[in-house]
Short mmCIF file of C-alpha atoms and ligand atoms in Angstrom, two decimals:
data_model
loop_
_atom_site.label_atom_id
_atom_site.label_comp_id
_atom_site.label_asym_id
_atom_site.label_seq_id
_atom_site.Cartn_x
_atom_site.Cartn_y
_atom_site.Cartn_z
CA MET A 8 106.93 78.90 24.12
CA ASP A 9 106.23 78.88 20.38
CA ARG A 10 102.57 79.27 19.45
CA ILE A 11 100.50 78.81 16.34
CA LEU A 12 97.22 80.66 15.82
CA ILE A 13 94.48 78.71 14.04
CA VAL A 14 91.78 80.92 12.54
CA ASP A 15 88.48 79.03 12.44
CA PHE A 16 86.20 79.55 9.46
CA GLY A 17 83.73 76.96 10.73
CA SER A 18 85.01 73.64 9.39
CA GLN A 19 83.80 70.52 11.18
CA VAL A 20 87.41 69.41 11.56
CA THR A 21 89.17 72.57 12.81
CA GLN A 22 89.84 70.86 16.15
CA LEU A 23 91.78 68.18 14.32
CA ILE A 24 94.19 70.81 12.98
CA ALA A 25 94.90 71.82 16.58
CA ARG A 26 95.41 68.24 17.65
CA ARG A 27 97.85 67.50 14.83
CA VAL A 28 99.80 70.70 15.54
CA ARG A 29 100.04 69.84 19.22
CA GLU A 30 101.09 66.30 18.36
CA SER A 31 103.99 67.92 16.51
CA GLY A 32 105.03 69.40 19.85
CA VAL A 33 103.79 72.93 19.19
CA TYR A 34 101.20 74.75 21.29
CA CYS A 35 98.30 76.28 19.36
CA GLU A 36 94.95 77.91 19.91
CA ILE A 37 91.79 78.10 17.83
CA VAL A 38 90.08 81.48 17.46
CA PRO A 39 86.95 82.26 15.41
CA PHE A 40 87.69 84.38 12.32
CA ASN A 41 85.80 87.37 13.67
CA ARG A 42 88.03 87.55 16.74
CA ALA A 43 91.26 86.65 14.98
CA GLU A 44 92.50 90.20 14.38
CA LYS A 45 92.58 90.96 18.11
CA ALA A 46 93.80 87.49 19.14
CA PHE A 47 96.68 87.72 16.67
CA GLY A 48 97.89 90.91 18.32
CA GLU A 49 97.66 89.42 21.81
CA MET A 50 99.07 86.00 21.10
CA ASN A 51 102.25 86.79 19.20
CA PRO A 52 102.28 83.50 17.24
CA LYS A 53 105.09 82.14 15.07
CA ALA A 54 102.68 81.28 12.25
CA VAL A 55 98.99 81.18 11.34
CA ILE A 56 96.80 78.42 9.92
CA LEU A 57 93.51 79.33 8.25
CA SER A 58 90.95 76.52 8.57
CA GLY A 59 88.37 75.24 6.13
CA GLY A 60 84.76 76.36 6.30
CA PRO A 61 81.34 75.84 4.76
CA ASN A 62 81.18 79.12 2.82
CA SER A 63 82.00 79.97 -0.76
CA VAL A 64 84.58 82.70 -1.33
CA ALA A 65 82.65 83.57 -4.46
CA ASP A 66 79.67 84.77 -2.38
CA ILE A 67 79.66 88.29 -1.03
CA ASP A 68 79.95 88.85 2.70
CA THR A 69 81.71 85.60 3.47
CA PRO A 70 84.44 85.61 6.13
CA ARG A 71 87.95 86.82 5.34
CA ALA A 72 91.33 86.53 7.00
CA PRO A 73 92.25 89.69 8.96
CA GLU A 74 94.57 92.10 7.16
CA ASN A 75 96.99 92.32 10.07
CA ILE A 76 97.68 88.60 9.63
CA LEU A 77 98.18 88.78 5.87
CA SER A 78 100.58 91.69 6.15
CA SER A 79 102.49 90.35 9.16
CA GLY A 80 105.20 88.60 7.14
CA LEU A 81 104.65 85.43 9.20
CA PRO A 82 104.24 81.99 7.59
CA ILE A 83 100.59 81.22 6.75
CA LEU A 84 98.97 77.95 5.75
CA GLY A 85 95.44 78.08 4.31
CA ILE A 86 93.44 74.87 4.26
CA CYS A 87 90.49 74.47 1.86
CA TYR A 88 88.36 77.61 2.45
CA GLY A 89 91.48 79.09 4.06
CA GLN A 90 93.39 78.55 0.82
CA GLN A 91 90.61 80.09 -1.24
CA THR A 92 90.22 83.21 0.85
CA LEU A 93 94.01 83.63 0.92
CA CYS A 94 94.06 83.48 -2.83
CA ALA A 95 91.16 85.88 -3.30
CA GLN A 96 92.59 88.35 -0.78
CA LEU A 97 96.11 88.29 -2.24
CA GLY A 98 95.01 89.04 -5.78
CA GLY A 99 94.23 85.62 -7.28
CA SER A 100 90.78 84.28 -8.05
CA VAL A 101 88.51 81.41 -7.14
CA GLU A 102 85.75 79.80 -9.17
CA GLN A 103 82.76 77.67 -8.31
CA SER A 104 83.70 74.41 -9.95
CA ASP A 105 81.37 72.00 -11.73
CA GLU A 106 83.56 69.10 -10.73
CA ARG A 107 83.10 69.03 -7.01
CA GLU A 108 85.52 66.76 -5.28
CA PHE A 109 84.58 64.94 -2.08
CA GLY A 110 86.54 62.14 -0.52
CA ARG A 111 89.79 60.49 -1.50
CA ALA A 112 91.87 61.98 -4.29
CA MET A 113 95.43 61.48 -5.48
CA LEU A 114 97.79 64.43 -5.22
CA GLU A 115 100.71 64.65 -7.60
CA VAL A 116 103.50 66.25 -5.61
CA LYS A 117 105.96 68.59 -7.29
CA ALA A 118 109.39 68.16 -5.77
CA GLY A 119 111.18 70.80 -3.79
CA SER A 120 108.71 72.42 -1.40
CA PRO A 121 109.56 72.23 2.31
CA LEU A 122 105.87 71.50 2.92
CA PHE A 123 106.39 68.04 1.43
CA GLU A 124 109.86 67.36 2.81
CA GLY A 125 110.33 63.74 3.85
CA ILE A 126 107.37 62.52 1.82
CA ASP A 127 109.00 60.14 -0.61
CA ALA A 128 106.28 59.55 -3.18
CA ASP A 129 105.30 61.39 -6.33
CA GLU A 130 101.64 60.67 -5.70
CA ILE A 131 99.94 60.60 -2.32
CA GLN A 132 96.42 60.13 -1.07
CA VAL A 133 94.64 63.23 0.23
CA TRP A 134 91.12 64.01 1.47
CA MET A 135 89.16 66.59 -0.49
CA SER A 136 85.91 68.25 0.47
CA HIS A 137 85.12 71.33 -1.57
CA GLY A 138 83.02 72.88 -4.29
CA ASP A 139 85.18 75.93 -5.11
CA ARG A 140 88.70 75.95 -6.45
CA VAL A 141 91.47 78.39 -7.19
CA ASN A 142 91.76 79.25 -10.89
CA ASN A 143 94.23 82.11 -10.88
CA LEU A 144 97.24 82.42 -8.62
CA PRO A 145 98.24 85.61 -6.84
CA ASP A 146 101.63 87.07 -7.79
CA GLY A 147 104.57 85.18 -6.36
CA PHE A 148 102.70 81.87 -6.07
CA SER A 149 103.41 78.61 -7.85
CA ILE A 150 101.78 75.20 -7.94
CA ILE A 151 103.38 72.57 -5.70
CA GLY A 152 100.74 69.84 -6.06
CA THR A 153 97.85 68.98 -8.37
CA SER A 154 94.97 66.52 -8.43
CA GLU A 155 92.72 65.46 -11.26
CA ASN A 156 89.97 67.96 -10.46
CA ALA A 157 92.08 70.55 -8.66
CA PRO A 158 94.99 71.85 -10.70
CA TYR A 159 95.83 74.24 -7.85
CA ALA A 160 95.46 71.63 -5.08
CA ALA A 161 98.64 72.83 -3.34
CA ILE A 162 100.22 76.23 -3.90
CA ALA A 163 103.01 78.23 -2.35
CA ASP A 164 104.77 81.54 -2.28
CA GLU A 165 107.98 80.09 -0.90
CA ALA A 166 109.62 83.51 -0.53
CA ARG A 167 106.81 84.83 1.72
CA LYS A 168 106.24 81.38 3.27
CA ILE A 169 102.55 81.42 2.40
CA TYR A 170 100.99 78.05 1.55
CA GLY A 171 97.56 76.88 0.50
CA VAL A 172 96.13 73.39 0.17
CA GLN A 173 92.73 72.51 -1.15
CA PHE A 174 92.67 69.16 0.70
CA HIS A 175 92.53 68.50 4.44
CA PRO A 176 95.94 67.51 5.86
CA GLU A 177 94.45 67.26 9.37
CA VAL A 178 92.26 64.18 8.76
CA VAL A 179 93.53 60.60 8.89
CA HIS A 180 92.43 60.03 5.29
CA THR A 181 95.40 62.21 4.30
CA PRO A 182 98.03 59.78 5.64
CA ASP A 183 100.94 62.19 5.12
CA GLY A 184 98.95 65.17 6.43
CA ALA A 185 100.48 65.14 9.92
CA LYS A 186 103.93 65.23 8.32
CA MET A 187 102.90 68.25 6.19
CA LEU A 188 101.63 70.10 9.26
CA GLN A 189 104.81 69.26 11.11
CA ASN A 190 106.85 70.54 8.16
CA PHE A 191 104.85 73.75 8.34
CA THR A 192 105.26 74.27 12.08
CA HIS A 193 108.90 73.12 12.34
CA LYS A 194 110.66 73.58 9.00
CA ILE A 195 108.73 76.56 7.68
CA ALA A 196 107.72 78.42 10.85
CA GLY A 197 110.80 77.37 12.82
CA CYS A 198 108.98 76.17 15.95
CA LYS A 199 111.15 74.13 18.27
CA GLY A 200 108.54 71.50 19.13
CA ASP A 201 109.10 71.77 22.87
CA TRP A 202 105.44 71.63 23.94
CA SER A 203 105.15 68.44 25.96
CA MET A 204 103.16 67.20 28.90
CA ALA A 205 106.20 67.57 31.15
CA ALA A 206 106.42 71.23 30.15
CA PHE A 207 102.66 71.67 30.56
CA ARG A 208 102.76 70.13 34.01
CA ASP A 209 105.41 72.56 35.24
CA LYS A 210 103.61 75.56 33.79
CA ALA A 211 100.21 74.42 35.12
CA ILE A 212 101.63 73.98 38.61
CA ALA A 213 103.13 77.47 38.53
CA ASP A 214 99.84 78.93 37.23
CA ILE A 215 97.77 77.18 39.91
CA ARG A 216 100.07 78.47 42.65
CA ALA A 217 99.85 81.98 41.26
CA GLN A 218 96.06 81.86 41.00
CA VAL A 219 95.29 80.18 44.31
CA GLY A 220 97.93 81.73 46.56
CA GLU A 221 97.14 80.71 50.12
CA GLY A 222 93.50 79.94 49.23
CA ARG A 223 91.67 76.68 49.77
CA VAL A 224 90.44 74.57 46.89
CA ILE A 225 87.71 71.97 46.76
CA CYS A 226 87.53 69.41 43.99
CA GLY A 227 84.72 67.01 43.16
CA LEU A 228 86.28 63.66 42.38
CA SER A 229 84.24 61.20 40.36
CA GLY A 230 86.84 58.59 39.54
CA GLY A 231 86.75 59.66 35.88
CA VAL A 232 89.89 60.66 33.99
CA ASP A 233 89.41 64.45 34.01
CA SER A 234 88.67 64.96 37.69
CA SER A 235 91.37 62.43 38.67
CA VAL A 236 94.02 64.28 36.69
CA VAL A 237 92.88 67.66 38.03
CA ALA A 238 93.00 66.35 41.61
CA VAL A 239 96.54 64.98 41.32
CA LEU A 240 97.80 68.07 39.50
CA LEU A 241 96.32 70.36 42.16
CA HIS A 242 97.74 68.21 44.90
CA GLU A 243 101.21 68.56 43.39
CA ALA A 244 100.72 72.31 43.20
CA ILE A 245 99.13 73.14 46.53
CA GLY A 246 99.22 69.97 48.67
CA GLU A 247 97.20 70.38 51.86
CA GLN A 248 95.24 73.38 50.54
CA LEU A 249 93.25 70.90 48.44
CA THR A 250 90.30 68.84 49.65
CA CYS A 251 88.60 66.37 47.34
CA VAL A 252 85.00 65.29 47.78
CA TYR A 253 83.82 61.97 46.41
CA VAL A 254 80.05 61.51 46.57
CA ASP A 255 78.89 57.91 46.32
CA THR A 256 75.48 58.25 44.69
CA GLY A 257 74.78 54.55 45.03
CA MET A 258 74.75 54.44 41.23
CA MET A 259 78.41 53.45 40.95
CA ARG A 260 79.82 50.27 39.49
CA ALA A 261 81.12 47.37 41.57
CA GLY A 262 84.21 48.28 43.60
CA GLU A 263 84.36 51.85 42.30
CA SER A 264 84.26 53.68 45.63
CA GLU A 265 86.95 51.45 47.12
CA GLN A 266 89.20 52.10 44.13
CA VAL A 267 88.82 55.87 44.34
CA VAL A 268 89.46 55.98 48.08
CA GLY A 269 92.34 53.51 47.77
CA LEU A 270 94.09 55.49 45.08
CA PHE A 271 93.58 59.08 46.11
CA ARG A 272 93.53 58.90 49.89
CA ASP A 273 95.83 55.93 50.50
CA HIS A 274 98.21 56.11 47.56
CA PHE A 275 98.40 59.83 46.70
CA ASN A 276 97.72 60.94 50.27
CA ILE A 277 95.17 63.53 49.15
CA LYS A 278 92.69 64.89 51.70
CA LEU A 279 89.52 63.12 50.61
CA VAL A 280 85.98 63.22 51.95
CA HIS A 281 84.13 60.06 50.99
CA LYS A 282 80.42 60.66 51.39
CA ASP A 283 78.21 57.62 51.04
CA ALA A 284 74.88 59.18 50.08
CA SER A 285 73.42 56.12 48.38
CA ASP A 286 70.38 55.88 50.68
CA LEU A 287 69.49 59.51 50.03
CA PHE A 288 69.75 59.09 46.24
CA LEU A 289 67.87 55.79 46.22
CA GLY A 290 65.13 57.30 48.36
CA LYS A 291 64.68 60.28 46.05
CA LEU A 292 64.64 58.03 43.00
CA ASP A 293 62.07 55.69 44.49
CA GLY A 294 59.22 55.16 42.03
CA VAL A 295 60.74 57.50 39.40
CA SER A 296 61.00 56.07 35.89
CA ASP A 297 61.21 59.11 33.58
CA PRO A 298 64.81 59.50 32.29
CA GLU A 299 64.95 63.31 32.47
CA GLN A 300 63.45 63.31 35.93
CA LYS A 301 66.03 60.79 37.09
CA ARG A 302 68.82 62.97 35.71
CA LYS A 303 67.41 66.10 37.35
CA ILE A 304 67.00 64.40 40.72
CA ILE A 305 70.54 63.02 40.65
CA GLY A 306 72.06 66.32 39.47
CA GLY A 307 70.17 68.35 42.09
CA THR A 308 70.84 65.95 44.93
CA PHE A 309 74.50 65.78 43.98
CA ILE A 310 74.84 69.54 44.26
CA ASP A 311 73.08 69.57 47.64
CA VAL A 312 75.31 66.83 49.03
CA PHE A 313 78.46 68.35 47.57
CA GLU A 314 77.62 71.75 49.04
CA GLU A 315 76.96 70.27 52.45
CA GLU A 316 80.26 68.40 52.44
CA ALA A 317 82.12 71.48 51.22
CA LYS A 318 80.65 73.47 54.12
CA ALA A 319 81.49 70.68 56.58
CA VAL A 320 85.19 70.96 55.72
CA GLY A 321 85.06 74.70 56.33
CA GLY A 322 84.33 75.91 52.79
CA ALA A 323 86.82 76.92 50.16
CA ASP A 324 87.82 79.88 48.02
CA PHE A 325 88.02 77.91 44.78
CA LEU A 326 86.18 75.08 43.08
CA ALA A 327 88.32 72.95 40.76
CA GLN A 328 86.81 71.65 37.55
CA GLY A 329 88.03 69.36 34.80
CA THR A 330 86.83 71.62 31.98
CA LEU A 331 88.48 70.58 28.67
CA TYR A 332 89.48 72.58 25.60
CA PRO A 333 86.56 71.42 23.42
CA ASP A 334 84.21 72.91 26.07
CA VAL A 335 85.81 76.34 25.83
CA ILE A 336 86.54 76.73 22.12
CA GLU A 337 84.10 79.28 20.83
CA SER A 338 82.54 77.58 17.87
CA VAL A 339 81.75 79.38 14.65
CA SER A 340 78.07 78.89 13.91
CA PHE A 341 76.57 79.87 10.59
CA THR A 342 73.27 78.17 11.24
CA GLY A 343 72.28 79.86 14.49
CA GLY A 344 69.10 78.86 16.23
CA PRO A 345 68.74 77.03 19.50
CA SER A 346 69.86 73.42 19.68
CA VAL A 347 67.56 70.84 21.20
CA THR A 348 68.45 69.38 24.57
CA ILE A 349 68.69 65.64 24.04
CA LYS A 350 69.75 64.87 27.59
CA SER A 351 70.46 67.18 30.50
CA HIS A 352 74.02 66.53 31.62
CA HIS A 353 74.89 66.28 35.22
CA ASN A 354 77.57 68.57 36.60
CA VAL A 355 78.14 71.05 39.40
CA GLY A 356 77.11 74.10 37.35
CA GLY A 357 75.80 76.92 39.48
CA LEU A 358 77.70 75.83 42.59
CA PRO A 359 80.53 78.38 42.40
CA GLU A 360 78.06 81.29 42.46
CA ARG A 361 75.93 79.69 45.16
CA MET A 362 78.91 79.17 47.41
CA ASN A 363 80.79 82.27 46.33
CA MET A 364 83.77 80.32 45.00
CA LYS A 365 86.04 81.11 42.09
CA LEU A 366 86.90 78.47 39.50
CA VAL A 367 90.22 76.71 38.95
CA GLU A 368 90.28 74.92 35.60
CA PRO A 369 93.84 73.73 35.09
CA VAL A 370 93.23 71.52 32.04
CA ARG A 371 91.01 73.89 30.06
CA GLU A 372 93.69 74.15 27.36
CA LEU A 373 93.88 70.39 26.81
CA PHE A 374 92.15 67.82 24.64
CA LYS A 375 91.03 64.55 26.19
CA ASP A 376 93.99 62.55 24.89
CA GLU A 377 96.34 65.23 26.27
CA VAL A 378 94.66 64.95 29.67
CA ARG A 379 95.38 61.23 29.52
CA ALA A 380 99.02 61.92 28.68
CA LEU A 381 99.19 64.38 31.58
CA GLY A 382 97.72 61.71 33.86
CA GLN A 383 100.52 59.35 32.86
CA GLU A 384 103.05 62.10 33.45
CA LEU A 385 101.59 62.56 36.94
CA GLY A 386 101.89 58.86 37.71
CA LEU A 387 98.21 57.93 37.63
CA PRO A 388 97.84 54.21 36.99
CA GLU A 389 96.90 53.07 33.48
CA THR A 390 93.57 51.70 34.78
CA PHE A 391 92.52 55.28 35.62
CA VAL A 392 94.12 57.09 32.71
CA GLY A 393 92.69 54.82 30.03
CA ARG A 394 89.22 54.54 31.53
CA HIS A 395 86.07 54.56 29.48
CA PRO A 396 83.84 57.56 30.24
CA PHE A 397 81.21 56.99 32.92
CA PRO A 398 78.25 59.38 33.10
CA GLY A 399 77.47 61.40 36.23
CA PRO A 400 74.05 59.74 36.76
CA GLY A 401 75.83 56.39 36.61
CA LEU A 402 73.93 53.13 36.56
CA ALA A 403 70.63 55.00 37.01
CA ILE A 404 70.55 55.69 33.27
CA ARG A 405 71.49 52.09 32.50
CA ILE A 406 68.36 50.75 34.20
CA PRO A 407 65.41 52.01 32.14
CA GLY A 408 62.38 52.44 34.39
CA GLU A 409 62.38 52.32 38.18
CA ILE A 410 65.60 51.77 40.05
CA THR A 411 65.81 49.36 42.94
CA GLU A 412 68.72 48.09 44.98
CA GLU A 413 68.06 44.62 43.64
CA LYS A 414 68.33 45.80 40.02
CA LEU A 415 71.49 47.76 40.78
CA GLU A 416 73.11 44.66 42.26
CA ILE A 417 72.17 42.52 39.26
CA LEU A 418 73.49 45.13 36.83
CA ARG A 419 76.78 45.54 38.73
CA LYS A 420 77.45 41.82 38.49
CA ALA A 421 76.61 41.60 34.78
CA ASP A 422 78.72 44.69 34.00
CA THR A 423 81.68 43.23 35.89
CA VAL A 424 81.54 39.96 33.92
CA TYR A 425 81.23 41.83 30.61
CA LEU A 426 84.16 44.15 31.26
CA ASP A 427 86.24 41.30 32.62
CA GLU A 428 85.83 39.45 29.30
CA ILE A 429 86.60 42.61 27.33
CA ARG A 430 89.80 43.15 29.29
CA THR A 431 90.81 39.49 29.10
CA GLN A 432 90.47 39.57 25.32
CA GLY A 433 92.58 42.74 25.12
CA LEU A 434 89.71 44.75 23.61
CA TYR A 435 89.27 47.44 26.27
CA ASP A 436 91.44 50.09 24.60
CA GLU A 437 89.83 49.57 21.19
CA ILE A 438 86.46 50.53 22.60
CA TRP A 439 85.31 54.04 23.55
CA GLN A 440 82.76 52.80 26.04
CA ALA A 441 81.33 49.41 26.97
CA PHE A 442 78.70 48.65 29.57
CA ALA A 443 75.74 46.47 30.43
CA VAL A 444 72.15 47.72 30.62
CA LEU A 445 69.42 46.03 32.67
CA LEU A 446 66.08 46.10 30.87
CA PRO A 447 62.86 46.35 32.85
CA VAL A 448 61.53 43.31 31.01
CA ARG A 449 61.31 39.73 32.19
CA THR A 450 61.28 36.87 29.75
CA VAL A 451 60.83 33.13 30.06
CA GLY A 452 63.78 30.78 29.94
CA VAL A 453 64.73 27.29 30.92
CA MET A 454 67.69 26.40 33.12
CA GLY A 455 68.22 22.76 33.98
CA ASP A 456 64.74 21.37 34.32
CA SER A 457 63.12 24.53 35.57
CA ARG A 458 61.39 27.45 33.99
CA THR A 459 62.93 30.85 34.69
CA TYR A 460 61.31 34.27 34.45
CA ASP A 461 64.09 36.84 34.70
CA TYR A 462 65.43 40.14 33.38
CA VAL A 463 66.99 40.83 29.99
CA CYS A 464 70.51 42.29 29.92
CA ALA A 465 71.58 44.39 26.93
CA LEU A 466 75.27 44.83 26.15
CA ARG A 467 76.53 48.07 24.62
CA ALA A 468 79.99 48.78 23.18
CA VAL A 469 80.84 51.63 20.85
CA THR A 470 83.78 53.20 19.09
CA SER A 471 83.91 56.99 18.94
CA THR A 472 86.38 59.85 18.97
CA ASP A 473 84.42 62.34 21.03
CA GLY A 474 81.14 60.74 22.07
CA MET A 475 79.22 62.94 19.61
CA THR A 476 78.87 60.16 17.06
CA ALA A 477 79.50 56.47 17.58
CA ASP A 478 79.45 53.07 15.89
CA TYR A 479 78.68 49.81 17.60
CA TYR A 480 81.73 47.63 18.16
CA PRO A 481 81.85 44.53 15.91
CA PHE A 482 82.49 41.80 18.50
CA SER A 483 82.90 38.28 17.15
CA HIS A 484 79.91 35.98 17.67
CA ASP A 485 82.24 33.79 19.67
CA PHE A 486 82.94 36.60 22.11
CA LEU A 487 79.28 37.57 22.45
CA GLY A 488 78.35 33.93 23.00
CA ARG A 489 80.90 33.56 25.78
CA VAL A 490 79.82 36.74 27.58
CA SER A 491 76.17 35.70 27.32
CA THR A 492 76.87 32.24 28.77
CA ARG A 493 78.92 33.69 31.61
CA ILE A 494 76.34 36.33 32.54
CA ILE A 495 73.47 33.87 32.55
CA ASN A 496 75.47 31.32 34.55
CA GLU A 497 76.99 33.76 37.01
CA VAL A 498 74.36 36.43 37.51
CA ARG A 499 71.18 35.44 39.23
CA GLY A 500 68.22 37.43 37.90
CA ILE A 501 69.22 37.52 34.20
CA ASN A 502 68.24 34.77 31.78
CA ARG A 503 68.64 36.49 28.40
CA VAL A 504 71.38 38.65 26.87
CA VAL A 505 71.09 40.83 23.75
CA TYR A 506 73.64 43.02 21.92
CA ASP A 507 72.80 46.61 20.94
CA ILE A 508 73.85 47.30 17.33
CA THR A 509 72.56 50.89 17.09
CA SER A 510 74.91 53.66 15.99
CA LYS A 511 74.76 57.25 17.22
CA PRO A 512 72.88 58.88 15.60
CA PRO A 513 70.13 57.72 15.56
CA GLY A 514 70.69 56.08 18.95
CA THR A 515 72.57 57.66 21.85
CA ILE A 516 75.38 55.88 23.65
CA GLU A 517 73.56 55.59 26.98
CA TRP A 518 70.07 54.14 26.96
CA GLU A 519 68.52 57.08 28.80
P1 XMP B 1 74.94 60.00 24.96
O1 XMP B 1 74.22 58.97 25.75
O2 XMP B 1 74.29 61.35 24.98
O3 XMP B 1 76.33 60.18 25.68
O4 XMP B 1 75.24 59.52 23.55
C1 XMP B 1 77.47 60.80 25.14
C2 XMP B 1 78.59 60.67 26.15
O5 XMP B 1 78.27 61.42 27.32
C3 XMP B 1 78.20 60.58 28.45
N1 XMP B 1 77.09 61.07 29.27
C4 XMP B 1 77.25 61.82 30.37
N2 XMP B 1 78.36 62.26 30.99
N3 XMP B 1 77.03 63.30 32.63
C5 XMP B 1 78.24 62.97 32.13
O6 XMP B 1 79.24 63.34 32.73
C6 XMP B 1 75.87 62.90 32.06
O7 XMP B 1 74.80 63.20 32.55
C7 XMP B 1 75.99 62.11 30.88
N4 XMP B 1 75.07 61.53 30.05
C8 XMP B 1 75.77 60.90 29.06
C9 XMP B 1 77.98 59.19 27.91
O8 XMP B 1 78.39 58.18 28.81
C10 XMP B 1 78.80 59.24 26.65
O9 XMP B 1 80.17 59.09 26.93
#
């Protein structure tokens, strides 16, 4: 399999380079610059991409590309900081420019470079974000593209197949950027483009069999995309050696448990333990209103229940987890310092050690959208593959304050109506996450001739690419009006509906 090595100099968008390269059908990995020398030797890539980064090449002690890469004779593409360090290291020079260029710029393309093959315009839009710029080319290089403030915006040594661009081809604001990256991986580096989900599936199955042997594997199934894909993949690989455990915390949405059992046990024929622990969770949460305490109680109780169920089926040698690539990429941090915990996330961390199990993480090389594609490849229905994320603590963090069975029931009904309207209007796939929240506030209303005194329901819907930042979804007033009318008419206990128009930051997606 052809591979590309991406050397990370700390740009915010390095992951996007990897995604674009993989979309071009070529496998790639991201490695921080200070580990790149060793990784290059181990990985045997067909080409190297140097990412952007926050530093200035003009400062002393800023990161550099390893010498073994520069002298390897392989094709290299430097992006932004990557271009500048390439230039400085190969004998050119870089200056701190007075005309900093951020945002959209027009690139005048000089004909003839394979990097721009198939791009049929003399001028194209590109995304710039830099303070420094090249002002003297190394020997062998020529200019293949210029912009108003960056005369050396795209440069190449075509004989050595070394390229540098000052703009970011990996972001969507460079509309032809994906084509340039594909030209680099296919035309320049000669990759075949045979990385696909079908190929991944076969390799993952072989790897799982090799790792697990005759061992037994236990997998916590939540009904979310990642654990569903992992479960089906493992089942294909090792069949009866796999047992899945689905813990119903009582904080699930309407019909969720039935769907999970129906799909995995009845349809896929996977050994599945369905543990209804809702009374236990509700009991422990009784009278608790602090968000962090709720999360801790649910996380802790989940682990206890999971462990008990794992023991009840006779234990296992391995625990399967849906760890994704963004969780394992070592990030380059120039700022250091501890980050603040905004919310403690719920997972089964600590369990493998406690139960003396090893980990199986078959999708740790994949991005979320690749996991979805793998799910399709494995025959998971669209309703599972395209699902919005649902947090481990479930509806508990969508009911600020104390949780009661009555409130959970009211929220389930409102959430069902809301999502039903979203699906009916064909909006589900445009939205990252949409859900209803039940506020611990009662307000006065009038229905028919009577006064009501009921709860307020808040609706949340956001767009996002990774959940780290988010914008509220701009529903039409018509749509919001219809959902509000339906919820108030159909859900007893709610007499007022509001729409949350907070972005993240400063808000978070969930309310707790
Ligand atoms: P916030 O609310 O922090 O959420 O903006 C970001 C994303 O993470 C999800 N989320 C969780 N997922 N366990 C999870 O598995 C959790 O405890 C948890 N808390 C938040 C949230 O739904 C959103 O997609």
